[in-house]
Amino acid sequence: MNLIPEEQALVEAARAARVHAYAPYSRYMVGAAVRTTEGQIFTGCNIENASYGLSICAERVAVFCAVAAGARAIEAVAIVTEDGATPCGACRQVLMEFAPDPARCCVILATLDEVVARYTLATLLPQAFGFTGAAPESSV
Ligand SMILES: [Zn+2]
């Protein structure tokens, strides 16, 4: 799958972050990188805990690092795992919170040596929850 240079750089940042994963329990290492609408890249890795429920995914670490640095708008995400997995539901919802245009927010999935899939965030999380102050309209 061909990527433009900005996407390739995002995948490489995610690969580099994966090396720092702390996953002594699952041994499933994940790296993620998000690019803001201002072109900044923030990375994350999964961080597990002996109290399993306290573990956190790489994607959320990357988003939270971006937010902690003052960013609020994410336009692309790259996730690197050994098998090219998709982000979990919790991470999709967290990404949605900071993606001003989910239909254009690119989610790139890669393994250690190749890109395996590419989605938009809107495709991965249709009908996402969002506070609107009103009940959502039904589609039926
Ligand atoms: Zn997750």
Short mmCIF file of C-alpha atoms and ligand atoms in Angstrom, two decimals:
data_model
loop_
_atom_site.label_atom_id
_atom_site.label_comp_id
_atom_site.label_asym_id
_atom_site.label_seq_id
_atom_site.Cartn_x
_atom_site.Cartn_y
_atom_site.Cartn_z
CA MET A 1 0.00 0.00 0.00
CA ASN A 2 1.48 3.33 -1.05
CA LEU A 3 1.65 6.16 1.43
CA ILE A 4 2.45 9.82 0.96
CA PRO A 5 5.62 10.98 2.81
CA GLU A 6 3.63 12.48 5.72
CA GLU A 7 1.83 9.16 6.25
CA GLN A 8 5.06 7.19 6.01
CA ALA A 9 6.62 9.45 8.64
CA LEU A 10 3.65 8.80 10.92
CA VAL A 11 4.04 5.03 10.52
CA GLU A 12 7.75 5.26 11.27
CA ALA A 13 7.03 7.30 14.41
CA ALA A 14 4.57 4.63 15.55
CA ARG A 15 7.13 1.89 14.88
CA ALA A 16 9.72 3.75 16.92
CA ALA A 17 7.26 4.22 19.80
CA ARG A 18 6.35 0.52 19.78
CA VAL A 19 9.87 -0.33 20.89
CA HIS A 20 9.06 1.32 24.24
CA ALA A 21 5.89 -0.68 24.88
CA TYR A 22 5.62 -2.01 28.42
CA ALA A 23 3.78 -5.29 27.89
CA PRO A 24 5.20 -7.92 30.24
CA TYR A 25 1.80 -9.61 30.66
CA SER A 26 0.36 -9.85 27.14
CA ARG A 27 3.67 -9.51 25.29
CA TYR A 28 1.62 -7.68 22.66
CA MET A 29 3.54 -4.52 21.82
CA VAL A 30 1.77 -1.57 20.21
CA GLY A 31 3.03 1.76 18.94
CA ALA A 32 0.87 4.66 17.86
CA ALA A 33 1.42 8.11 16.43
CA VAL A 34 -1.06 10.92 15.88
CA ARG A 35 -0.59 13.95 13.66
CA THR A 36 -2.35 17.16 14.57
CA THR A 37 -3.89 19.56 12.07
CA GLU A 38 -0.86 21.76 12.75
CA GLY A 39 1.48 18.99 11.65
CA GLN A 40 2.84 17.98 15.03
CA ILE A 41 3.38 14.28 15.73
CA PHE A 42 2.85 12.71 19.15
CA THR A 43 3.53 9.07 19.93
CA GLY A 44 2.47 6.47 22.45
CA CYS A 45 3.01 2.83 23.36
CA ASN A 46 0.84 0.47 25.35
CA ILE A 47 1.61 0.44 29.07
CA GLU A 48 0.39 -2.54 31.07
CA ASN A 49 0.04 -2.94 34.80
CA ALA A 50 -0.01 -5.86 37.24
CA SER A 51 -3.54 -4.70 37.96
CA TYR A 52 -4.62 -5.44 34.39
CA GLY A 53 -7.50 -2.98 34.27
CA LEU A 54 -5.10 -0.08 34.71
CA SER A 55 -3.31 -0.84 31.46
CA ILE A 56 -3.65 1.71 28.67
CA CYS A 57 -3.47 1.40 24.91
CA ALA A 58 -0.82 3.07 22.76
CA GLU A 59 -3.42 5.09 20.87
CA ARG A 60 -4.77 6.75 23.99
CA VAL A 61 -1.27 7.49 25.27
CA ALA A 62 -0.52 9.27 21.98
CA VAL A 63 -3.76 11.26 22.07
CA PHE A 64 -3.29 12.23 25.71
CA CYS A 65 0.29 13.33 25.05
CA ALA A 66 -0.97 15.54 22.24
CA VAL A 67 -3.68 17.04 24.42
CA ALA A 68 -1.26 17.57 27.31
CA ALA A 69 0.95 19.53 24.92
CA GLY A 70 -1.95 21.78 24.01
CA ALA A 71 -3.15 20.11 20.80
CA ARG A 72 -6.86 19.60 20.25
CA ALA A 73 -7.26 18.49 16.63
CA ILE A 74 -5.99 15.20 15.21
CA GLU A 75 -6.09 14.51 11.48
CA ALA A 76 -4.25 11.19 11.14
CA VAL A 77 -3.25 8.17 13.21
CA ALA A 78 -0.82 5.30 12.61
CA ILE A 79 -0.84 2.12 14.67
CA VAL A 80 1.85 -0.54 14.51
CA THR A 81 1.42 -4.06 15.86
CA GLU A 82 2.82 -7.45 14.95
CA ASP A 83 -0.39 -8.31 13.09
CA GLY A 84 -1.82 -4.98 11.89
CA ALA A 85 -4.67 -4.89 14.39
CA THR A 86 -7.38 -2.23 14.46
CA PRO A 87 -7.78 0.07 17.49
CA CYS A 88 -10.10 -1.03 20.30
CA GLY A 89 -13.47 0.62 20.82
CA ALA A 90 -12.32 2.79 23.70
CA CYS A 91 -9.49 4.23 21.62
CA ARG A 92 -11.84 4.86 18.68
CA GLN A 93 -14.06 6.92 20.96
CA VAL A 94 -11.11 8.87 22.40
CA LEU A 95 -9.79 9.57 18.90
CA MET A 96 -13.26 10.75 17.88
CA GLU A 97 -13.23 13.34 20.66
CA PHE A 98 -10.23 15.07 19.10
CA ALA A 99 -10.89 14.48 15.38
CA PRO A 100 -12.66 17.56 14.01
CA ASP A 101 -13.34 15.77 10.72
CA PRO A 102 -13.73 12.01 11.37
CA ALA A 103 -14.64 11.34 7.75
CA ARG A 104 -11.20 12.62 6.73
CA CYS A 105 -9.17 11.43 9.74
CA CYS A 106 -6.95 8.68 8.34
CA VAL A 107 -6.23 5.59 10.47
CA ILE A 108 -3.26 3.64 9.09
CA LEU A 109 -2.61 0.12 10.33
CA ALA A 110 0.83 -1.40 9.90
CA THR A 111 2.96 -4.32 10.95
CA LEU A 112 6.67 -4.17 11.56
CA ASP A 113 7.40 -4.11 7.86
CA GLU A 114 4.30 -3.18 5.90
CA VAL A 115 1.12 -1.15 5.87
CA VAL A 116 -1.86 -3.48 5.89
CA ALA A 117 -4.94 -1.27 5.93
CA ARG A 118 -6.21 2.25 5.90
CA TYR A 119 -9.55 3.49 7.15
CA THR A 120 -11.19 6.73 8.12
CA LEU A 121 -12.10 7.18 11.76
CA ALA A 122 -15.75 7.63 10.74
CA THR A 123 -15.65 4.19 9.12
CA LEU A 124 -14.19 2.59 12.26
CA LEU A 125 -16.69 4.24 14.60
CA PRO A 126 -19.99 4.97 12.88
CA GLN A 127 -22.68 6.63 14.97
CA ALA A 128 -20.12 7.63 17.60
CA PHE A 129 -21.27 9.00 20.91
CA GLY A 130 -20.95 12.73 21.24
CA PHE A 131 -22.56 15.21 23.55
CA THR A 132 -24.99 17.31 21.56
CA GLY A 133 -27.38 18.36 24.30
CA ALA A 134 -30.18 16.59 22.46
CA ALA A 135 -31.19 13.02 21.84
CA PRO A 136 -29.66 11.65 18.64
CA GLU A 137 -31.95 11.19 15.66
CA SER A 138 -32.81 7.61 14.89
CA SER A 139 -31.84 6.17 11.54
CA VAL A 140 -34.91 3.91 11.46
ZN ZN B 1 -7.32 0.79 22.69
#
